Every structure is written in structure tokens, then in C-alpha cells.
Coordinates of C-alpha atoms in Angstrom, one line a residue:
M468 CA 0.0 0.0 0.0
S469 CA 1.4 3.4 -0.9
M470 CA 2.0 6.2 1.6
S471 CA -0.5 8.4 -0.2
S472 CA -3.2 5.9 0.2
L473 CA -2.5 5.6 3.9
S474 CA -2.6 9.4 4.4
R475 CA -5.6 10.9 6.1
P476 CA -6.7 14.4 7.1
A477 CA -5.5 15.8 10.4
V478 CA -7.9 15.1 13.3
P479 CA -9.5 18.3 14.5
F480 CA -7.4 19.6 17.5
A481 CA -10.0 19.4 20.3
P482 CA -9.0 17.0 23.0
P483 CA -11.3 17.0 26.0
T484 CA -10.5 19.5 28.7
G485 CA -8.5 17.9 31.4
S486 CA -6.9 15.3 29.2
T487 CA -3.7 13.9 30.7
A488 CA -0.5 14.2 28.8
V489 CA 3.2 13.4 28.9
V490 CA 5.5 15.8 27.1
Y491 CA 8.5 14.2 25.2
C492 CA 11.5 16.5 25.1
E493 CA 14.6 14.3 25.1
G494 CA 17.8 16.2 25.6
Q495 CA 16.2 19.6 25.1
F496 CA 14.1 20.5 28.1
G497 CA 14.9 24.0 29.2
E498 CA 16.7 24.7 26.0
Q499 CA 15.6 26.7 23.0
D500 CA 14.7 23.6 21.0
G501 CA 12.5 22.5 23.9
K502 CA 10.4 25.6 23.9
T503 CA 7.1 23.7 23.3
A504 CA 7.8 21.5 26.4
N505 CA 8.9 24.6 28.3
G506 CA 5.7 26.4 27.5
L507 CA 3.4 23.5 28.4
V508 CA 4.8 23.0 31.9
R509 CA 4.3 26.7 32.5
H510 CA 0.8 27.0 31.0
S511 CA -1.8 24.6 29.5
E512 CA -5.5 25.1 29.3
K513 CA -6.2 21.8 27.4
Y514 CA -4.0 19.3 29.2
E515 CA -3.1 18.1 32.7
V516 CA 0.7 17.7 32.1
L517 CA 1.8 14.8 34.3
S518 CA 5.5 14.6 33.4
V519 CA 8.3 15.5 31.0
I520 CA 10.6 13.0 29.3
D521 CA 14.2 14.0 29.2
S522 CA 16.8 11.5 30.4
V523 CA 19.5 14.2 30.5
R524 CA 17.6 16.2 33.2
A525 CA 15.7 13.4 34.9
G526 CA 15.0 13.7 38.6
V527 CA 14.3 17.4 38.7
D528 CA 11.0 19.3 39.1
S529 CA 10.3 21.0 35.8
G530 CA 9.1 24.2 37.3
Q531 CA 12.1 24.4 39.7
F532 CA 14.4 23.7 36.8
L533 CA 12.9 26.3 34.5
D534 CA 11.9 29.1 36.9
G535 CA 13.0 28.3 40.4
T536 CA 9.5 27.4 41.6
A537 CA 8.3 23.8 41.9
N538 CA 5.2 22.9 40.0
G539 CA 4.9 19.2 40.8
I540 CA 5.6 18.1 37.2
P541 CA 8.7 15.8 37.3
V542 CA 11.2 15.3 34.5
L543 CA 11.6 11.5 34.0
A544 CA 14.0 9.4 32.0
S545 CA 11.7 7.5 29.8
L546 CA 8.2 6.9 28.6
A547 CA 8.0 3.7 30.7
E548 CA 8.8 5.8 33.8
S549 CA 6.2 8.4 32.9
V550 CA 3.5 5.7 32.5
A551 CA 4.5 4.2 35.8
H552 CA 4.5 7.6 37.5
A553 CA 1.0 8.3 36.2
G554 CA -0.3 5.0 37.4
R555 CA -2.1 4.4 34.1
V556 CA -1.5 5.1 30.5
P557 CA -1.9 8.9 30.0
D558 CA -4.3 10.1 27.2
H559 CA -1.7 11.9 25.1
L560 CA 2.0 12.0 24.3
I561 CA 3.0 15.4 23.1
C562 CA 6.1 16.0 21.1
G563 CA 7.6 19.0 23.0
L564 CA 10.6 19.4 20.7
A565 CA 10.8 22.4 18.4
P566 CA 14.0 22.1 16.3
A567 CA 14.6 24.6 13.6
D568 CA 14.1 22.0 10.8
G569 CA 11.0 20.7 12.4
L570 CA 11.9 17.0 11.7
L571 CA 12.1 13.9 13.8
S572 CA 15.2 11.8 14.3
D573 CA 15.0 8.0 14.2
E574 CA 15.3 7.8 18.0
Q575 CA 12.5 10.3 18.5
R576 CA 10.3 8.3 16.1
I577 CA 10.8 5.2 18.2
V578 CA 9.5 6.9 21.3
L579 CA 6.4 8.3 19.6
L580 CA 5.6 5.0 18.1
D581 CA 6.0 3.4 21.5
G582 CA 3.4 5.9 22.8
I583 CA 1.0 4.9 20.1
A584 CA 1.5 1.2 20.8
R585 CA 0.6 1.9 24.5
G586 CA -2.6 3.5 23.4
M587 CA -1.6 7.2 23.6
H588 CA -2.9 9.8 21.2
I589 CA -0.1 11.8 19.6
V590 CA 0.1 15.6 19.4
N591 CA 2.8 16.7 17.0
G592 CA 3.8 20.3 16.5
L593 CA 6.6 19.7 14.0
H594 CA 6.7 20.6 10.3
E595 CA 6.9 16.8 9.6
F596 CA 3.3 15.7 9.4
L597 CA 2.9 12.2 11.0
N598 CA -0.5 11.8 9.3
D599 CA 1.5 11.6 6.0
D600 CA 3.8 8.9 7.4
A601 CA 2.8 5.4 6.5
E602 CA 4.3 3.8 9.6
F603 CA 2.7 6.2 12.0
V604 CA -0.7 6.0 10.3
A605 CA -0.7 2.2 10.3
A606 CA 0.3 2.1 13.9
A607 CA -2.4 4.6 14.9
V608 CA -5.1 2.6 13.1
I609 CA -4.0 -0.6 14.8
A610 CA -3.9 1.0 18.2
G611 CA -7.1 3.0 17.7
V612 CA -5.6 6.4 18.5
T613 CA -5.4 9.7 16.8
I614 CA -2.5 11.8 15.6
T615 CA -2.8 15.5 15.5
D616 CA -0.4 17.5 13.3
V617 CA -0.9 20.9 14.9
R618 CA 1.0 22.8 12.1
R619 CA -1.0 21.3 9.3
P620 CA -2.6 24.4 7.7
K621 CA -6.2 24.6 6.5
A622 CA -6.9 23.9 2.8
K623 CA -6.0 26.9 0.7
R624 CA -9.6 27.6 -0.1
D625 CA -10.2 28.2 3.6
L626 CA -7.3 30.6 4.1
H627 CA -7.6 34.3 4.2
L628 CA -5.9 37.1 2.3
F629 CA -5.5 40.5 4.0
S630 CA -8.9 42.2 3.7
G631 CA -8.7 45.4 5.6
R632 CA -11.1 44.1 8.3
I633 CA -8.4 44.9 10.9
F634 CA -9.5 48.5 10.6
D635 CA -12.8 47.5 12.2
V636 CA -11.0 46.4 15.4
T637 CA -11.3 49.3 17.7
C638 CA -9.5 48.0 20.8
P639 CA -5.7 48.4 21.3
R640 CA -3.6 45.7 19.8
I641 CA -0.2 44.9 21.3
A642 CA 2.3 42.6 19.6
V643 CA 5.0 41.0 21.7
L644 CA 8.0 40.7 19.3
G645 CA 11.7 40.0 20.1
T646 CA 15.3 40.0 19.0
D647 CA 15.5 36.2 18.3
G648 CA 13.5 33.0 18.1
A649 CA 12.8 31.0 21.3
I650 CA 13.5 34.1 23.5
G651 CA 10.3 34.2 25.6
K652 CA 7.7 36.1 23.5
R653 CA 5.0 33.6 24.0
T654 CA 5.6 33.4 27.7
T655 CA 5.6 37.2 28.1
A656 CA 2.4 37.4 26.0
T657 CA 0.7 34.8 28.2
L658 CA 1.8 36.5 31.4
L659 CA 0.7 39.9 30.1
V660 CA -2.8 38.6 29.3
Q661 CA -3.1 36.9 32.7
A662 CA -1.9 40.1 34.5
L663 CA -4.3 42.4 32.6
T664 CA -7.2 40.0 33.3
A665 CA -6.3 39.9 37.0
R666 CA -6.6 43.7 37.0
G667 CA -10.1 43.6 35.5
I668 CA -9.0 44.4 31.9
R669 CA -10.5 42.1 29.4
A670 CA -7.5 40.8 27.4
V671 CA -7.3 38.1 24.8
M672 CA -4.3 36.5 23.2
V673 CA -3.9 35.6 19.5
G674 CA -1.3 32.9 19.1
T675 CA 0.9 32.6 16.0
G676 CA 2.8 29.4 16.8
Q677 CA 2.2 25.7 17.4
T678 CA 2.9 25.8 21.1
T679 CA 0.1 28.3 21.8
L680 CA -2.3 26.1 19.9
I681 CA -1.2 23.0 21.9
Q682 CA -1.6 25.0 25.1
G683 CA -5.2 25.5 24.2
G684 CA -5.3 29.0 22.8
K685 CA -8.7 29.8 21.3
Y686 CA -7.4 32.1 18.6
G687 CA -4.3 31.5 16.6
V688 CA -2.6 30.0 13.6
A689 CA 0.7 28.2 13.1
L690 CA 2.1 31.0 11.0
D691 CA 5.3 29.4 9.8
A692 CA 3.4 26.6 8.2
L693 CA 1.5 28.8 5.8
V694 CA 2.1 29.8 2.2
P695 CA 3.5 33.4 2.7
Q696 CA 0.7 34.9 0.6
F697 CA -1.8 34.1 3.3
C698 CA 0.2 34.9 6.4
S699 CA -0.8 38.5 7.0
G700 CA -4.4 37.7 6.1
E701 CA -4.6 34.8 8.6
V702 CA -3.2 36.9 11.4
E703 CA -5.8 39.6 10.6
H704 CA -8.5 37.0 10.5
Q705 CA -7.6 35.6 14.0
V706 CA -7.4 39.1 15.5
V707 CA -10.8 40.0 14.0
A708 CA -12.2 36.8 15.3
A709 CA -10.9 37.5 18.8
F710 CA -12.3 41.0 18.7
E711 CA -15.8 39.9 17.5
G712 CA -15.9 36.8 19.7
E713 CA -14.6 38.3 23.0
D714 CA -15.3 42.0 22.9
P715 CA -11.9 42.6 24.6
D716 CA -10.4 45.8 26.0
V717 CA -7.1 44.8 24.5
I718 CA -5.7 42.1 22.2
V719 CA -2.2 40.7 22.7
V720 CA -0.5 39.1 19.6
E721 CA 2.2 36.6 20.1
G722 CA 5.4 37.2 18.1
Q723 CA 7.5 34.8 16.1
G724 CA 11.2 35.0 15.3
A725 CA 12.4 38.6 15.0
L726 CA 11.9 41.2 12.3
S727 CA 15.7 41.3 11.9
H728 CA 16.1 37.6 11.7
P729 CA 17.6 36.2 8.4
A730 CA 15.6 33.0 8.5
Y731 CA 12.3 33.8 10.2
L732 CA 10.1 36.4 8.5
T733 CA 6.9 35.9 10.4
S734 CA 7.3 39.1 12.4
A735 CA 6.8 41.0 9.2
H736 CA 3.4 39.3 8.6
I737 CA 2.4 39.8 12.2
L738 CA 3.1 43.5 12.0
R739 CA 1.2 43.8 8.6
G740 CA -1.7 41.6 9.6
S741 CA -2.5 42.7 13.1
R742 CA -1.3 46.4 12.6
P743 CA -0.5 46.7 16.3
D744 CA -0.9 50.0 18.0
A745 CA 2.0 49.1 20.2
V746 CA 4.9 46.6 20.5
I747 CA 6.7 45.1 23.4
V748 CA 10.2 43.8 22.6
Q749 CA 11.6 40.7 24.3
H750 CA 15.4 40.7 24.5
A751 CA 18.1 38.4 26.0
P752 CA 21.1 40.6 26.9
K753 CA 23.5 37.6 27.5
R754 CA 23.0 36.1 24.0
R755 CA 25.8 37.0 21.7
V756 CA 24.6 35.1 18.6
L757 CA 21.2 34.0 17.3
G758 CA 20.0 30.7 18.9
D759 CA 20.1 28.5 15.8
F760 CA 22.4 30.6 13.7
P761 CA 25.8 31.0 15.5
M762 CA 27.2 32.9 12.5
M763 CA 24.8 35.7 13.1
P764 CA 25.4 38.2 16.0
M765 CA 22.4 39.2 18.1
P766 CA 20.8 42.5 17.5
T767 CA 20.5 45.0 20.3
A768 CA 17.2 46.0 21.7
A769 CA 17.7 49.5 20.4
S770 CA 18.4 48.3 16.8
E771 CA 15.3 46.0 16.8
I772 CA 13.2 48.9 18.1
A773 CA 14.4 51.2 15.4
L774 CA 13.7 48.5 12.7
I775 CA 10.2 47.8 14.0
E776 CA 9.2 51.4 14.1
A777 CA 10.7 52.1 10.7
F778 CA 8.9 49.0 9.2
A779 CA 5.4 49.6 10.6
A780 CA 3.2 52.4 11.8
T781 CA 3.5 51.5 15.4
R782 CA 5.5 52.3 18.6
V783 CA 7.5 50.2 21.0
I784 CA 6.1 50.8 24.5
G785 CA 8.5 48.7 26.6
V786 CA 11.2 46.0 26.7
T787 CA 11.0 42.7 28.5
I788 CA 14.2 41.0 29.5
N789 CA 14.9 37.2 29.2
H790 CA 17.3 36.6 32.2
E791 CA 19.0 33.4 30.8
G792 CA 22.6 33.2 31.9
M793 CA 22.3 36.1 34.2
T794 CA 22.8 36.5 38.0
A795 CA 20.3 38.5 40.0
A796 CA 22.7 41.4 40.1
E797 CA 23.3 41.2 36.3
L798 CA 19.6 41.2 35.7
A799 CA 19.0 44.2 37.9
D800 CA 21.8 46.1 36.0
A801 CA 20.4 45.1 32.6
I802 CA 17.0 46.3 33.5
A803 CA 18.3 49.6 34.8
D804 CA 20.7 50.0 31.8
H805 CA 18.0 49.4 29.2
R806 CA 15.6 51.6 30.9
S807 CA 18.1 54.4 31.0
R808 CA 19.4 54.1 27.4
L809 CA 16.0 53.4 25.8
G810 CA 13.8 55.7 27.9
L811 CA 11.2 53.0 28.1
P812 CA 9.7 50.8 30.8
V813 CA 11.7 47.6 31.2
T814 CA 11.0 44.5 33.3
D815 CA 11.6 40.7 33.5
P816 CA 8.1 39.1 33.4
L817 CA 9.3 35.9 35.2
T818 CA 11.1 37.5 38.2
R819 CA 9.5 40.9 38.6
P820 CA 5.9 41.7 39.7
A821 CA 3.2 41.3 37.1
S822 CA 2.1 44.8 37.9
E823 CA 5.1 46.1 36.0
L824 CA 3.7 44.6 32.8
V825 CA 0.3 46.1 33.4
D826 CA 1.8 49.5 34.2
M827 CA 3.7 49.3 30.9
V828 CA 0.4 48.9 29.0
L829 CA -1.5 51.5 31.1
A830 CA 1.2 54.1 30.5
A831 CA 0.8 53.6 26.8
F832 CA -3.0 53.4 26.9
P833 CA -4.3 55.5 29.8
A834 CA -7.9 55.0 28.8
L835 CA -7.6 51.4 29.9
A836 CA -7.0 52.6 33.5
A837 CA -10.7 53.4 33.8
T838 CA -11.3 49.7 33.2
A839 CA -8.6 48.4 35.5
D840 CA -9.5 47.3 39.0
T841 CA -7.0 49.4 41.0
T842 CA -7.7 47.5 44.2
T843 CA -6.4 44.2 42.7
S844 CA -2.7 43.5 43.3
V845 CA -0.9 41.3 40.7

């Protein structure tokens, strides 16, 4: 039987709320190529994450390892250990790896196929679609499980070109962009939405990558899997849908890559499609070269801000710092230095009070202050 005859459409991505999951991230948890796993242990609306598989870091609490605060999700050495820890076979095995090429190695294939054989549904965020792989499709049919290829785009007839409907969106739109890929844009956007909501400001997030969709984001698209002609239109469509569906006070748009990045051009489509009123720039001061491209030096926050404001009719309202590789003293110095040189609010969303993120937005959009609950502390 040919591969094409075994292929089948992607199963709609709608697992039941509260589904249990194990996240596979061998050798990459806490690293840039493990960003999907990193995001899922920090935040998931669709899954109860029971454990992470990474034999290199086995034995640690995933939250303690990532952020210094235990979350009760252990990192274990194998799928067998994860099943034993759960006390039963979890519902889903999520591929938490996010390499630049989006492809599986032979060793990684074996683990995912093992999950299928155990009766686990597979959630795959890679560019390699497992529903097009004869071995995976046959294994899933035999085991009676589903495979979800999160990055599989809709049929072209169902995609959207830019239409101008973005001009009907009357609430502020804030894009969280950055100076590199896998630098914390999604985490900052998520924390910003949570902080605004806690202050009584109706905020909704529009995702642009596979991790946000796996986490359970209601509005979003895996932008880097689309034909470029439809990218800005799909961003616009999701922002309009969020506006019409939620009647929010503010919409936060997750960024991808960096506008200056030589390989990832999705930031340009985000700027064009969402036409943000404001941008927050995420930066990692300790990075000297781009994460997956060591021949390319990192841009500065100042150069990225200048490029964004020259490229789009928007303004940067603040900078958020990724503290990787920094001591507490170095982080404090970096925040103070960037604040002084840029003349903008600067914070680290993971170590500083969430109120600093909210204040960054309220300073740029004072009308939102009337909505905010000033008695709520975040």
C-alpha cells in the first residue's frame, strides 16, 4: 500500500478539557529547541501535564528547573517511567521538541511509536506531518488512537488574504516581538494577558505558533506553516475573530522569530496583519549570537526597536528581559541600563511583579486605566 493511500486528514485539534499528557523533550528540556515543552509546563489550558521525558535532566521538578518554583511536574528518564508515574497510560503523548528544521530523528520516532503502541494519542507540533507517514498512520489505526499535526494548515480555499477588516478592530492591539527566536515572546504574552485579566482588563491572546495552539489558545494560527501569501491575512482573521468573539479591552498578539532575523520572516506578517498599536520587545542581553544561527550576531534591543518602528506604523512601549545566563545582580543592572538608554519601561516578566507589565500597558493606553481594578494586586 502506498504512503499516499494511507494518508488521512488531520484530526481536529480538540481533545477534551482535562486530558492527561506526557511531554516528550529528550535532551532539550529548558533549551531553545525544547520551547514547546517549556511552554506546556508553564501553562496549559487543554492538558493536565503529568511529566516531561528527558533523560539528561531526569530527577528534577520541571518548574524548579525552569523558573526556580516547583510545579509538581517531574522530569523523568523514559516513557515507561512516565507511565509508571501516572499509574495508568496517560491520554496523550505530546512532542515537546521544536527544532529549527521541524523534523524527527530515528530515536524520536521510536518513542512516539511506543506511545502509540501503548494507546496514547499523539500531538505533534513539528513541520513533519505524521499523518502523512505510512508507519505512523498504520500504527495509529491498529492502536485505535489519533495523531494531531498541529502545524498542518487549512486547505488553501479556507485561508484568508489580507482584507482590511483589521481597521474595524477598535481596541488596542499589542504585539510581543523579540530579538531572536525562542526568546520568551509567548511566555511574556501569556503572562501579560493573565496580568491584565487579573486587573479587570478584558484581554485576549492571539497565538501565532504551534505551542500556543497546543496549550489551548482559542485564537491563533501556526504562521510558519502557511504559504506566505496568506500569512498576514490569517493573522488579521484571527485578530478580528478574537475581537468579535470576546469584545476585549485589548488584544495581545504573540510574536515569532524577529523582524531582523535572516531565516524567520513571520514578524513582518504579524506587523502587517495585526497592525498593532504598540509593540513590546523581548530581549536576552546575554545572548551573543542567534540561537540556531551562531554565525549571526544578536541585534541590540535598540536596533530592533528602530527596525520595527521604521517598518510599521507602530511604537514600542516597553522591553521585557529574558534573564537566561544572568545572575540576579546582572539582571538588575540590565533592566536599569536598558531603561536608562532606551527611555522605556523595562521588566523581566518571570522575576518581577506582574504589575510592571500592566503598568507598561497602562502608561501607553491611559484609557484602559478606567477599566482596571485598582484594588487588585498582581
